Amino acid sequence: MIIGRRSVALSLLPLLLLTGCRPPAEADVLTILIEKRVPSLDPRVSSDSAAERLRQLLFNGLTRKNARFEPVPDLATSILLSDDKRVHTFKLREGVKFHDGRTLSSADVKYTFETLMEKGFQSQKKAEVSLLLSSIETPDAQTVVLTCNSPCPSLPNIIIPIGIIPQGSSAQQPTRPVGTGPFSFEYNIDDQEIGLLAFPNYFEGKASVGRIHLRISPDSSTRESELRKGSVDLAINADLDPISVESLRQTAGLKAEIGDGTNLTHIGVNLLDPVLKDRRVRQAIAYAIDRDAIIRDILRGQARTARSILPTGQWAFEPASTNYRFDPERAVKLLDEAGRKSSGGSPRLTLSLKTSTVAVTRKVGEAIQEQLRRIDVAIDLQPLERQKLVQDMVDGNFQLYLNQLVGGNQSTDIFRFAYASASIPPNGQNRSRYSNPVIDRLIDESVLATPDRQRAIFSEIQKTLAEDLPQIYLWYPATVVIRRDRVIALDLDPSGDWRALRDVKLQP
């Protein structure tokens, strides 16, 4: 829906501002470059990185992550867990205001979760919550009681991505969102720009900048050009070509900051595929990919190799799981053992690899294609628009896909979301259709285990996954921030959480 045009005559500007047209530029406007459109502004629906970044600016949940990736109260002030680990009692902050002036109450929290779980409501966030929760009670205006069907001590982490909305606002959220976050929605020019306004009544204090303009630019070269000419102030993990990042570091008026990241680039494997269901074939593919060469030559050093779905700084990370260092001879041997022998001119096998259309992703796909060709495995590259790629991943319509996991791997809950047999879509994010009774048992046991036992369980899970390879872990992309000199006091944590933008300051 287009609700504003830049070509509108100036005589109509006051009228159109009332309906959401882009306001004139101001000194306290922070213009941020993002690499893809935001499919929905509804915080109960958003699931990709662009939508989740916006959620962090417009909404709050009952909980949020701290710098150690642990769930802590957000709209809640405290969380009480019952002895049987099933009942979570949240006490809400008093006096929190929604952007439309209403005061937050437990009824709004109840409404948010009930509408999310309604039959027919489409959301990737729905399955896990619907399976877990048995009741939502509101004994008073400042208390919410969430009861699970079974012990669920990880519930405060699971509900982090669910932004709370006011009662009765469900229908407007996709296009005119209302939350409690540090910024309120101002306008949306479809596939071009989204405008946000600092919320003066934010419970943690008004943001330092008056407005944020999110400029949508799917083309990598256009993003680079916008940064060079100074028409945007900031780009955070905006899928810039790594060579462009190197060049931008040398550009006057710009600063490029590269730090360790926690997101995970991986290859998803369809375990129902008659070829890929053989573990030896999956392991052969893993050994045939030269991660170090791709990081050096294509990513220009802006990544670290990965051997687990967890980032290395996560408390349960297991450093002793199998590390698939480049070993084409071993890959060939595994294919021979799997009966996929070379047959004089014809490939041992042919597989399709689905990727996004982002330029650097296509380059990575082409590098993987060439590396696998050297062990006589043909790869048919299929670049897809993001929405189609995600849908095919959910539907199981793939053999292999190349994707980046954003944020979800910072907690051990990812093992249930991505690998439990019960989490196969539409009930979760086990897109590889992985089913291992040992893993299921360990995940269930971890819920009530002691901390020491949990560490042992998660170690065993990671070692098993590294052998089974429902996903082939590639690398953790660096957090890349490009900013104009006027942007100061930006302090991002390794996850790249956009809440930090509330404290950004702009030099005059």
C-alpha angles and dihedrals in degrees: 000000000000111000100169143024129201091218094065113129115257090238089066096045098099091052094046093048087064090057096046108273118158111277123227118276116273134190093247095053117116111204113203127191118224125184103220143028122269106240095199135006092206109115091210090059107034112110110149124081097259094052093044092053089053091048090057089058100041103035147037127209129207086263139021137188123265125212090278091054091250122139114252132171117283113162084006121073095199141008122210118196120201121235091253090053092235105099123065118188115197122195111205129222112257122239098016110158130212117222090257092057099258119132119242116248137167089263089067091052091049090048092050094054096040094052090046090055096044116126109263096021107132115220138129087218092060104074100062094044094045092051093047106042122076098171145003116207132183109195090174140356094273100040131078122181117197114190122194129211090235136006107308112169089160094064094105088060095044094055096049094101094052110097115205117240131191122262115277095015100105097108095052099046098088093059108013105030123194121194142140098256130127091265131044127211116265109166145338125210100190114252090350115067144346121204126209130187125210108255108231094202098051108145094232094047135279117298119258094239122060099217141010122208114196107203113200115216117164094180115086096209090050091052090052091048092050090054094047095051093046098241090129130042105204145020121186117190089332097162093255116171106262090232088056090051090054090050094046089055087067095048118110113244094023133095122200118199121189122188140159114289134202102212116107130226110204145155114246115215125206103226092192090064110108092229100040097045086080105091092210091062091052091049091048090055090049093052092046095058114090100210094175092055093049092047090049101042105029106021092038092224093306095130143048125228116256133213099171138040087239119080115247093250094056111109094236097047111136112214094185099065117114113293112207100213115182106283113152093173091058090046091055091048092052091050090050090051089050090055093252096126127167111265106194109274101351121095117257085236140340122229135178121232117197117206139167120263093246108128098234091046090054089051091052090049091051091050091051089047091055094044092052091046087064090064090045097258114134118215122201106205115214113186110197136182110262097252092051092045093053092047092051090049091052093044094048090241097146145070096209131359132187113220145150121235109215121202101327094094094064092088132052086237085085089080090065095039096049107026113025114109089231091057098068108128132306086031097049145330101291089126093161089063089233116178122181119155091205092056091046091052093048092049091051092047092051092064095076100019124122116256092258092049091046090055090052092047095050090047090055092046092053093047091050093047090050089058098040095042104200080165128024107224113219115168148322107248115225121252103251120196121182114185140167117245090253091067110087138163095037108153111177122180119222091270091061092232109186094215085090088074090077089074099042114122129203124215114230 
